[in-house]
PDB file of C-alpha atoms in Angstrom:
ATOM      1  CA  MET A  25       8.576  14.502  29.777  1.00 75.00           C
ATOM      2  CA  LYS A  26       9.627  10.848  29.660  1.00 83.00           C
ATOM      3  CA  LYS A  27       6.030   9.711  30.051  1.00 87.00           C
ATOM      4  CA  LEU A  28       4.960  12.072  27.270  1.00 92.00           C
ATOM      5  CA  LEU A  29       7.735  10.771  25.013  1.00 93.00           C
ATOM      6  CA  HIS A  30       6.712   7.162  25.706  1.00 93.00           C
ATOM      7  CA  PHE A  31       3.089   8.058  24.935  1.00 95.00           C
ATOM      8  CA  ILE A  32       4.053   9.668  21.613  1.00 96.00           C
ATOM      9  CA  ILE A  33       6.164   6.643  20.639  1.00 96.00           C
ATOM     10  CA  ILE A  34       3.293   4.277  21.508  1.00 97.00           C
ATOM     11  CA  ILE A  35       0.862   6.288  19.346  1.00 97.00           C
ATOM     12  CA  LEU A  36       3.272   6.475  16.400  1.00 97.00           C
ATOM     13  CA  LEU A  37       4.087   2.757  16.509  1.00 97.00           C
ATOM     14  CA  THR A  38       0.388   1.910  16.687  1.00 97.00           C
ATOM     15  CA  VAL A  39      -0.451   4.142  13.732  1.00 96.00           C
ATOM     16  CA  VAL A  40       2.359   2.770  11.565  1.00 97.00           C
ATOM     17  CA  THR A  41       2.348  -0.938  12.504  1.00 98.00           C
ATOM     18  CA  GLN A  42      -0.829  -1.578  14.546  1.00 98.00           C
ATOM     19  CA  ILE A  43       0.994  -3.868  17.010  1.00 98.00           C
ATOM     20  CA  GLY A  44       4.117  -1.814  17.755  1.00 98.00           C
ATOM     21  CA  GLY A  45       2.551   0.399  20.407  1.00 97.00           C
ATOM     22  CA  ILE A  46       1.381  -2.516  22.526  1.00 97.00           C
ATOM     23  CA  LEU A  47       4.748  -4.254  22.257  1.00 98.00           C
ATOM     24  CA  TYR A  48       6.619  -1.069  23.172  1.00 97.00           C
ATOM     25  CA  PHE A  49       4.389  -0.605  26.230  1.00 96.00           C
ATOM     26  CA  ALA A  50       5.046  -4.221  27.245  1.00 96.00           C
ATOM     27  CA  THR A  51       8.781  -3.591  26.885  1.00 96.00           C
ATOM     28  CA  ILE A  52       8.604  -0.601  29.232  1.00 94.00           C
ATOM     29  CA  LEU A  53       6.783  -2.702  31.826  1.00 93.00           C
ATOM     30  CA  VAL A  54       9.321  -5.529  31.619  1.00 93.00           C
ATOM     31  CA  ILE A  55      12.495  -3.395  31.611  1.00 92.00           C
ATOM     32  CA  LYS A  56      12.143  -1.254  34.727  1.00 85.00           C
ATOM     33  CA  ASN A  57      13.530   2.281  35.085  1.00 81.00           C
ATOM     34  CA  ASN A  58      16.175   1.148  37.570  1.00 80.00           C
ATOM     35  CA  THR A  59      17.523  -1.556  35.241  1.00 83.00           C
ATOM     36  CA  GLU A  60      21.213  -1.240  34.345  1.00 85.00           C
ATOM     37  CA  LYS A  61      21.694  -0.121  30.722  1.00 87.00           C
ATOM     38  CA  ARG A  62      17.922   0.316  30.572  1.00 87.00           C
ATOM     39  CA  ASN A  63      17.649   2.028  27.179  1.00 89.00           C
ATOM     40  CA  LEU A  64      19.869  -0.466  25.382  1.00 93.00           C
ATOM     41  CA  LYS A  65      17.979  -3.404  26.863  1.00 94.00           C
ATOM     42  CA  ARG A  66      14.631  -1.828  25.967  1.00 95.00           C
ATOM     43  CA  ILE A  67      15.685  -1.341  22.350  1.00 95.00           C
ATOM     44  CA  PHE A  68      16.970  -4.896  22.054  1.00 96.00           C
ATOM     45  CA  THR A  69      13.887  -6.357  23.776  1.00 96.00           C
ATOM     46  CA  PHE A  70      11.451  -4.352  21.675  1.00 97.00           C
ATOM     47  CA  VAL A  71      13.127  -5.223  18.368  1.00 97.00           C
ATOM     48  CA  ALA A  72      13.293  -8.921  19.239  1.00 98.00           C
ATOM     49  CA  LEU A  73       9.698  -8.977  20.478  1.00 97.00           C
ATOM     50  CA  TYR A  74       8.443  -7.052  17.457  1.00 98.00           C
ATOM     51  CA  LEU A  75      10.185  -9.257  14.892  1.00 98.00           C
ATOM     52  CA  PHE A  76       9.072 -12.459  16.583  1.00 98.00           C
ATOM     53  CA  SER A  77       5.486 -11.220  16.855  1.00 98.00           C
ATOM     54  CA  THR A  78       5.319  -9.908  13.279  1.00 98.00           C
ATOM     55  CA  PHE A  79       6.625 -13.020  11.569  1.00 98.00           C
ATOM     56  CA  PHE A  80       5.573 -15.856  13.887  1.00 98.00           C
ATOM     57  CA  VAL A  81       2.631 -14.783  16.054  1.00 98.00           C
ATOM     58  CA  VAL A  82       0.567 -12.222  14.123  1.00 98.00           C
ATOM     59  CA  PRO A  83      -0.079 -14.457  11.056  1.00 98.00           C
ATOM     60  CA  HIS A  84      -1.799 -17.025  13.289  1.00 98.00           C
ATOM     61  CA  ILE A  85      -3.857 -14.529  15.285  1.00 98.00           C
ATOM     62  CA  ALA A  86      -4.871 -12.687  12.093  1.00 98.00           C
ATOM     63  CA  LYS A  87      -6.814 -15.776  10.996  1.00 98.00           C
ATOM     64  CA  LEU A  88      -9.167 -15.220  13.942  1.00 97.00           C
ATOM     65  CA  PHE A  89      -9.994 -11.837  12.392  1.00 97.00           C
ATOM     66  CA  GLY A  90     -10.556 -13.341   8.945  1.00 97.00           C
ATOM     67  CA  ARG A  91      -7.319 -12.095   7.456  1.00 98.00           C
ATOM     68  CA  GLU A  92      -4.097 -13.591   6.161  1.00 98.00           C
ATOM     69  CA  LYS A  93      -0.834 -12.508   4.616  1.00 98.00           C
ATOM     70  CA  ILE A  94      -0.792 -11.838   0.902  1.00 98.00           C
ATOM     71  CA  LYS A  95       0.400 -15.019  -0.776  1.00 98.00           C
ATOM     72  CA  GLU A  96       3.509 -14.100  -2.696  1.00 98.00           C
ATOM     73  CA  THR A  97       4.507 -15.986  -5.838  1.00 97.00           C
ATOM     74  CA  GLU A  98       6.951 -15.418  -8.676  1.00 97.00           C
ATOM     75  CA  ILE A  99       4.407 -12.956 -10.054  1.00 97.00           C
ATOM     76  CA  ILE A 100       2.883 -11.356  -6.928  1.00 98.00           C
ATOM     77  CA  GLN A 101       5.446  -9.553  -4.778  1.00 98.00           C
ATOM     78  CA  ALA A 102       5.692  -6.640  -2.369  1.00 98.00           C
ATOM     79  CA  ASN A 103       7.310  -3.449  -3.607  1.00 98.00           C
ATOM     80  CA  THR A 104       9.381  -3.263  -0.436  1.00 97.00           C
ATOM     81  CA  PHE A 105      10.149  -5.489   2.534  1.00 97.00           C
ATOM     82  CA  PHE A 106       8.916  -2.727   4.844  1.00 97.00           C
ATOM     83  CA  THR A 107       5.324  -3.366   3.755  1.00 98.00           C
ATOM     84  CA  LYS A 108       5.622  -6.792   5.383  1.00 98.00           C
ATOM     85  CA  LEU A 109       7.713  -5.573   8.300  1.00 98.00           C
ATOM     86  CA  LEU A 110       5.034  -3.002   9.164  1.00 98.00           C
ATOM     87  CA  ASN A 111       2.159  -5.530   8.946  1.00 98.00           C
ATOM     88  CA  ARG A 112       0.524  -3.738   6.032  1.00 98.00           C
ATOM     89  CA  ASN A 113       0.251  -6.887   3.884  1.00 98.00           C
ATOM     90  CA  TYR A 114      -2.924  -8.553   5.170  1.00 98.00           C
ATOM     91  CA  VAL A 115      -6.120  -9.278   3.243  1.00 98.00           C
ATOM     92  CA  LYS A 116      -9.183 -11.464   3.463  1.00 98.00           C
ATOM     93  CA  PRO A 117      -8.711 -14.954   1.969  1.00 98.00           C
ATOM     94  CA  SER A 118     -11.184 -14.075  -0.784  1.00 98.00           C
ATOM     95  CA  LEU A 119      -8.985 -11.169  -1.915  1.00 98.00           C
ATOM     96  CA  ASN A 120      -5.969 -13.461  -1.848  1.00 98.00           C
ATOM     97  CA  ASN A 121      -7.793 -15.830  -4.178  1.00 98.00           C
ATOM     98  CA  VAL A 122      -8.692 -12.981  -6.511  1.00 98.00           C
ATOM     99  CA  LEU A 123      -5.072 -11.832  -6.641  1.00 98.00           C
ATOM    100  CA  GLN A 124      -3.978 -15.323  -7.622  1.00 98.00           C
ATOM    101  CA  LYS A 125      -6.492 -15.417 -10.471  1.00 98.00           C
ATOM    102  CA  ILE A 126      -5.442 -11.954 -11.619  1.00 98.00           C
ATOM    103  CA  SER A 127      -1.809 -13.057 -11.693  1.00 98.00           C
ATOM    104  CA  ILE A 128      -2.592 -16.154 -13.787  1.00 98.00           C
ATOM    105  CA  ASN A 129      -4.488 -14.087 -16.347  1.00 98.00           C
ATOM    106  CA  PHE A 130      -1.911 -11.295 -16.411  1.00 98.00           C
ATOM    107  CA  GLU A 131       1.039 -13.658 -16.786  1.00 97.00           C
ATOM    108  CA  LYS A 132      -0.426 -14.876 -20.080  1.00 97.00           C
ATOM    109  CA  LYS A 133      -0.285 -11.315 -21.422  1.00 97.00           C
ATOM    110  CA  GLN A 134       2.990 -10.090 -19.941  1.00 97.00           C
ATOM    111  CA  LYS A 135       5.509 -12.899 -19.425  1.00 96.00           C
ATOM    112  CA  GLY A 136       8.025 -12.210 -16.678  1.00 95.00           C
ATOM    113  CA  ILE A 137       6.344  -9.036 -15.430  1.00 98.00           C
ATOM    114  CA  LYS A 138       5.400  -8.970 -11.770  1.00 98.00           C
ATOM    115  CA  ILE A 139       2.308  -7.637 -10.051  1.00 98.00           C
ATOM    116  CA  ILE A 140       3.777  -5.409  -7.356  1.00 98.00           C
ATOM    117  CA  TYR A 141       1.581  -4.631  -4.376  1.00 98.00           C
ATOM    118  CA  LEU A 142       1.927  -1.642  -2.076  1.00 98.00           C
ATOM    119  CA  ASP A 143      -0.263  -1.157   1.020  1.00 98.00           C
ATOM    120  CA  ALA A 144      -3.063  -3.601   1.761  1.00 98.00           C
ATOM    121  CA  ASN A 145      -4.508  -3.802   5.308  1.00 98.00           C
ATOM    122  CA  PHE A 146      -3.458  -4.394   8.910  1.00 98.00           C
ATOM    123  CA  PRO A 147      -3.991  -7.898  10.363  1.00 98.00           C
ATOM    124  CA  PHE A 148      -6.607  -7.043  13.020  1.00 98.00           C
ATOM    125  CA  ILE A 149      -9.885  -5.229  13.623  1.00 96.00           C
ATOM    126  CA  ASP A 150     -12.236  -3.809  10.994  1.00 96.00           C
ATOM    127  CA  LYS A 151     -12.357  -0.012  10.821  1.00 95.00           C
ATOM    128  CA  PHE A 152      -8.854   0.316  12.299  1.00 96.00           C
ATOM    129  CA  PRO A 153      -7.301   2.949   9.990  1.00 93.00           C
ATOM    130  CA  LEU A 154      -4.262   2.194   7.854  1.00 96.00           C
ATOM    131  CA  LEU A 155      -3.023   5.745   7.505  1.00 93.00           C
ATOM    132  CA  PRO A 156      -2.707   7.667   5.257  1.00 91.00           C
ATOM    133  CA  HIS A 157      -5.407   5.653   3.461  1.00 93.00           C
ATOM    134  CA  LEU A 158      -9.086   6.364   4.050  1.00 85.00           C
ATOM    135  CA  SER A 159     -10.513   2.923   3.348  1.00 93.00           C
ATOM    136  CA  HIS A 160      -7.865   0.213   3.844  1.00 97.00           C
ATOM    137  CA  ASN A 161      -9.507  -1.025   7.023  1.00 96.00           C
ATOM    138  CA  ASP A 162     -11.496  -4.184   6.298  1.00 97.00           C
ATOM    139  CA  GLY A 163      -9.175  -6.592   4.498  1.00 98.00           C
ATOM    140  CA  LYS A 164     -10.868  -5.995   1.147  1.00 98.00           C
ATOM    141  CA  LYS A 165      -8.557  -3.362  -0.342  1.00 98.00           C
ATOM    142  CA  ILE A 166      -5.104  -3.313  -1.866  1.00 98.00           C
ATOM    143  CA  ASP A 167      -2.949  -0.936  -3.900  1.00 98.00           C
ATOM    144  CA  LEU A 168      -1.026  -2.211  -6.902  1.00 98.00           C
ATOM    145  CA  SER A 169       1.768  -0.413  -8.701  1.00 98.00           C
ATOM    146  CA  LEU A 170       1.420   0.887 -12.218  1.00 98.00           C
ATOM    147  CA  ILE A 171       3.679  -0.826 -14.760  1.00 98.00           C
ATOM    148  CA  TYR A 172       6.560   0.872 -16.508  1.00 98.00           C
ATOM    149  CA  GLU A 173       8.785   0.519 -19.566  1.00 98.00           C
ATOM    150  CA  LEU A 174      12.037   1.757 -21.007  1.00 98.00           C
ATOM    151  CA  SER A 175      12.227   4.317 -23.808  1.00 96.00           C
ATOM    152  CA  ASN A 176      12.537   1.475 -26.343  1.00 96.00           C
ATOM    153  CA  GLY A 177       9.199   0.016 -25.194  1.00 96.00           C
ATOM    154  CA  GLU A 178      10.609  -2.878 -23.145  1.00 97.00           C
ATOM    155  CA  ILE A 179       8.278  -3.644 -20.210  1.00 98.00           C
ATOM    156  CA  ILE A 180      10.161  -3.824 -16.909  1.00 98.00           C
ATOM    157  CA  ASN A 181       9.528  -4.474 -13.223  1.00 98.00           C
ATOM    158  CA  ASN A 182      11.291  -1.338 -11.951  1.00 97.00           C
ATOM    159  CA  LYS A 183       9.347   1.378 -10.147  1.00 98.00           C
ATOM    160  CA  PRO A 184       9.981   5.134  -9.969  1.00 98.00           C
ATOM    161  CA  SER A 185      10.055   5.524  -6.171  1.00 98.00           C
ATOM    162  CA  ILE A 186      11.230   3.532  -3.173  1.00 97.00           C
ATOM    163  CA  SER A 187       7.783   3.413  -1.573  1.00 97.00           C
ATOM    164  CA  GLY A 188       5.928   2.905  -4.858  1.00 97.00           C
ATOM    165  CA  TYR A 189       3.890   6.056  -4.215  1.00 98.00           C
ATOM    166  CA  GLY A 190       4.244   9.701  -5.101  1.00 97.00           C
ATOM    167  CA  VAL A 191       5.660   9.741  -8.654  1.00 98.00           C
ATOM    168  CA  TYR A 192       2.704  10.663 -10.828  1.00 98.00           C
ATOM    169  CA  GLU A 193       1.866   9.930 -14.437  1.00 97.00           C
ATOM    170  CA  ASN A 194       0.640  13.468 -15.011  1.00 97.00           C
ATOM    171  CA  PRO A 195      -2.100  14.327 -17.490  1.00 97.00           C
ATOM    172  CA  LYS A 196      -1.119  15.504 -20.937  1.00 95.00           C
ATOM    173  CA  LYS A 197      -2.234  18.867 -22.315  1.00 93.00           C
ATOM    174  CA  ASN A 198      -5.514  17.557 -23.714  1.00 94.00           C
ATOM    175  CA  GLU A 199      -6.388  15.343 -20.698  1.00 97.00           C
ATOM    176  CA  ILE A 200      -8.455  15.967 -17.578  1.00 95.00           C
ATOM    177  CA  LYS A 201      -6.358  17.676 -14.894  1.00 96.00           C
ATOM    178  CA  GLN A 202      -8.102  16.365 -11.812  1.00 96.00           C
ATOM    179  CA  PHE A 203      -5.385  17.685  -9.526  1.00 94.00           C
ATOM    180  CA  ASP A 204      -6.145  21.249 -10.615  1.00 95.00           C
ATOM    181  CA  ILE A 205      -9.863  20.706 -10.106  1.00 96.00           C
ATOM    182  CA  CYS A 206      -9.383  19.342  -6.577  1.00 96.00           C
ATOM    183  CA  SER A 207      -6.814  22.020  -5.705  1.00 93.00           C
ATOM    184  CA  LYS A 208      -9.243  24.785  -6.655  1.00 94.00           C
ATOM    185  CA  LYS A 209     -11.721  23.204  -4.251  1.00 95.00           C
ATOM    186  CA  GLU A 210      -9.016  23.480  -1.536  1.00 94.00           C
ATOM    187  CA  TYR A 211      -8.477  19.763  -1.014  1.00 96.00           C
ATOM    188  CA  TRP A 212      -4.859  20.283   0.065  1.00 93.00           C
ATOM    189  CA  GLN A 213      -4.197  16.595   0.766  1.00 94.00           C
ATOM    190  CA  TYR A 214      -4.910  15.459  -2.795  1.00 96.00           C
ATOM    191  CA  ASP A 215      -1.273  15.842  -3.855  1.00 94.00           C
ATOM    192  CA  PHE A 216       0.210  14.676  -0.532  1.00 94.00           C
ATOM    193  CA  PRO A 217       1.708  11.323  -1.701  1.00 94.00           C
ATOM    194  CA  LYS A 218       4.499  13.243  -3.447  1.00 96.00           C
ATOM    195  CA  TYR A 219       6.018  13.527   0.050  1.00 96.00           C
ATOM    196  CA  LEU A 220       5.845   9.756   0.598  1.00 95.00           C
ATOM    197  CA  THR A 221       8.212   8.529  -2.120  1.00 97.00           C
ATOM    198  CA  PHE A 222      11.113   8.005   0.362  1.00 96.00           C
ATOM    199  CA  GLY A 223      13.312   8.762  -2.612  1.00 97.00           C
ATOM    200  CA  ARG A 224      12.852   8.796  -6.357  1.00 97.00           C
ATOM    201  CA  ILE A 225      14.697   6.099  -8.345  1.00 97.00           C
ATOM    202  CA  ASN A 226      14.830   4.792 -11.927  1.00 97.00           C
ATOM    203  CA  LYS A 227      14.141   8.242 -13.342  1.00 95.00           C
ATOM    204  CA  GLU A 228      14.549   6.979 -16.895  1.00 96.00           C
ATOM    205  CA  ILE A 229      11.493   4.697 -16.845  1.00 98.00           C
ATOM    206  CA  LEU A 230       8.159   5.578 -18.426  1.00 98.00           C
ATOM    207  CA  PHE A 231       4.545   4.687 -17.743  1.00 98.00           C
ATOM    208  CA  SER A 232       3.504   1.655 -19.792  1.00 98.00           C
ATOM    209  CA  LYS A 233       0.037   2.239 -21.155  1.00 98.00           C
ATOM    210  CA  LYS A 234      -0.206  -1.236 -22.684  1.00 98.00           C
ATOM    211  CA  ALA A 235       1.041  -3.296 -19.734  1.00 98.00           C
ATOM    212  CA  THR A 236      -0.951  -1.307 -17.168  1.00 98.00           C
ATOM    213  CA  LYS A 237      -4.065  -1.734 -19.315  1.00 98.00           C
ATOM    214  CA  ASP A 238      -3.382  -5.463 -19.491  1.00 98.00           C
ATOM    215  CA  LEU A 239      -3.209  -5.559 -15.695  1.00 98.00           C
ATOM    216  CA  LEU A 240      -6.448  -3.618 -15.329  1.00 98.00           C
ATOM    217  CA  ASN A 241      -8.224  -5.885 -17.810  1.00 98.00           C
ATOM    218  CA  SER A 242      -7.005  -8.909 -15.843  1.00 98.00           C
ATOM    219  CA  ILE A 243      -8.464  -7.329 -12.712  1.00 98.00           C
ATOM    220  CA  LEU A 244     -11.764  -6.560 -14.436  1.00 98.00           C
ATOM    221  CA  LYS A 245     -12.167 -10.188 -15.495  1.00 97.00           C
ATOM    222  CA  GLN A 246     -12.716 -11.146 -11.849  1.00 98.00           C
ATOM    223  CA  PRO A 247     -16.411 -10.930 -10.862  1.00 97.00           C
ATOM    224  CA  GLU A 248     -15.478 -10.450  -7.202  1.00 98.00           C
ATOM    225  CA  ILE A 249     -14.038  -7.001  -7.924  1.00 98.00           C
ATOM    226  CA  GLY A 250     -16.231  -4.196  -6.642  1.00 98.00           C
ATOM    227  CA  LYS A 251     -14.326  -0.992  -7.438  1.00 97.00           C
ATOM    228  CA  ILE A 252     -11.098   0.182  -9.019  1.00 98.00           C
ATOM    229  CA  PHE A 253      -9.718   3.681  -8.500  1.00 98.00           C
ATOM    230  CA  ILE A 254      -7.368   5.421 -10.917  1.00 98.00           C
ATOM    231  CA  GLU A 255      -7.171   9.021 -12.078  1.00 98.00           C
ATOM    232  CA  PRO A 256      -9.750   9.975 -14.754  1.00 97.00           C
ATOM    233  CA  HIS A 257      -7.092  10.918 -17.307  1.00 98.00           C
ATOM    234  CA  LEU A 258      -5.519   7.457 -17.132  1.00 98.00           C
ATOM    235  CA  LYS A 259      -8.862   5.738 -17.563  1.00 98.00           C
ATOM    236  CA  ILE A 260      -9.494   7.769 -20.709  1.00 97.00           C
ATOM    237  CA  ARG A 261      -5.927   7.364 -21.999  1.00 98.00           C
ATOM    238  CA  MET A 262      -6.168   3.583 -21.728  1.00 98.00           C
ATOM    239  CA  ASN A 263      -9.660   3.598 -23.280  1.00 97.00           C
ATOM    240  CA  LEU A 264     -11.187   1.766 -20.302  1.00 97.00           C
ATOM    241  CA  LYS A 265     -14.954   2.161 -20.049  1.00 95.00           C
ATOM    242  CA  ASN A 266     -15.936  -0.368 -17.390  1.00 97.00           C
ATOM    243  CA  SER A 267     -18.114   1.251 -14.703  1.00 96.00           C
ATOM    244  CA  LYS A 268     -16.123  -0.464 -11.941  1.00 98.00           C
ATOM    245  CA  ILE A 269     -13.273   1.938 -12.689  1.00 98.00           C
ATOM    246  CA  ARG A 270     -14.248   5.086 -10.833  1.00 96.00           C
ATOM    247  CA  PHE A 271     -12.996   8.436  -9.650  1.00 96.00           C
ATOM    248  CA  HIS A 272     -12.252   8.262  -5.934  1.00 95.00           C
ATOM    249  CA  GLY A 273     -13.192  11.842  -5.128  1.00 95.00           C
ATOM    250  CA  CYS A 274     -11.219  14.893  -4.066  1.00 96.00           C
ATOM    251  CA  LYS A 275     -11.298  13.852  -0.398  1.00 94.00           C
ATOM    252  CA  ALA A 276      -8.860  11.043  -1.188  1.00 94.00           C
ATOM    253  CA  VAL A 277      -5.420  11.415  -2.824  1.00 95.00           C
ATOM    254  CA  ARG A 278      -4.156  11.143  -6.368  1.00 96.00           C
ATOM    255  CA  HIS A 279      -4.309   7.766  -8.078  1.00 97.00           C
ATOM    256  CA  ASP A 280      -1.997   8.300 -11.027  1.00 97.00           C
ATOM    257  CA  ASP A 281       0.836   6.614  -9.141  1.00 97.00           C
ATOM    258  CA  HIS A 282      -0.994   3.377  -8.275  1.00 98.00           C
ATOM    259  CA  ILE A 283      -4.155   1.310  -8.769  1.00 98.00           C
ATOM    260  CA  HIS A 284      -6.561   0.822  -5.877  1.00 98.00           C
ATOM    261  CA  LEU A 285      -8.790  -2.235  -6.073  1.00 98.00           C
ATOM    262  CA  GLN A 286     -11.321  -3.710  -3.691  1.00 98.00           C
ATOM    263  CA  ILE A 287     -13.589  -6.723  -3.643  1.00 98.00           C
ATOM    264  CA  LYS A 288     -17.318  -6.652  -2.999  1.00 96.00           C
TER     265      LYS A 288
END
């Protein structure tokens, strides 16, 4: 049973962080079963090894795989520290450059409003899945948060969930209800992000049509952009007609809680 438990932990840590499984296995090898206070020492060793690797070793090795950490500025920031702790904040240098240009353009339109990123990619190996995403596996993709406002129209940096996912800007009565269409086709996973909020917060905030459109237009100005995914009803609501903004398909999940963008 202990071997099975170790195996499950290794798989889970690998799925969530990419490097955690290997580091946990190394910890087991170093701290033998007959070691006094074995479990406590294993926990301490793993945490220390993981933190050191994540923040001091991985960024250097990632360069060998053509990836680097997202360059944070006053405008570009992670929604949560856990994105960085779990090594889900790596992109190709070209995407980093695009993000910087997007931020410069967007800052001219919305002073003081941040571009908040969610999941990007792991640091190593193309085609290694970043679950639950289908395509965040080559350093070319990133999710950005929608932008919100208060009831008086003031644009703010707050988000409606801890993770940044799972709180949807649902279609209005006269808009396309893509969720219903995909549900009727039995794509059960389409609505799954509602279970990944890790807690809903700032319930008083509202979707900002203007500021989110400004962000999307700043993205579209970059010729390196290949595709953008948002829900069809939001594309129509914001009167965006660029062909790079596409429907992602029912095999994916809902995109009325975030913007997915990728470079060519």
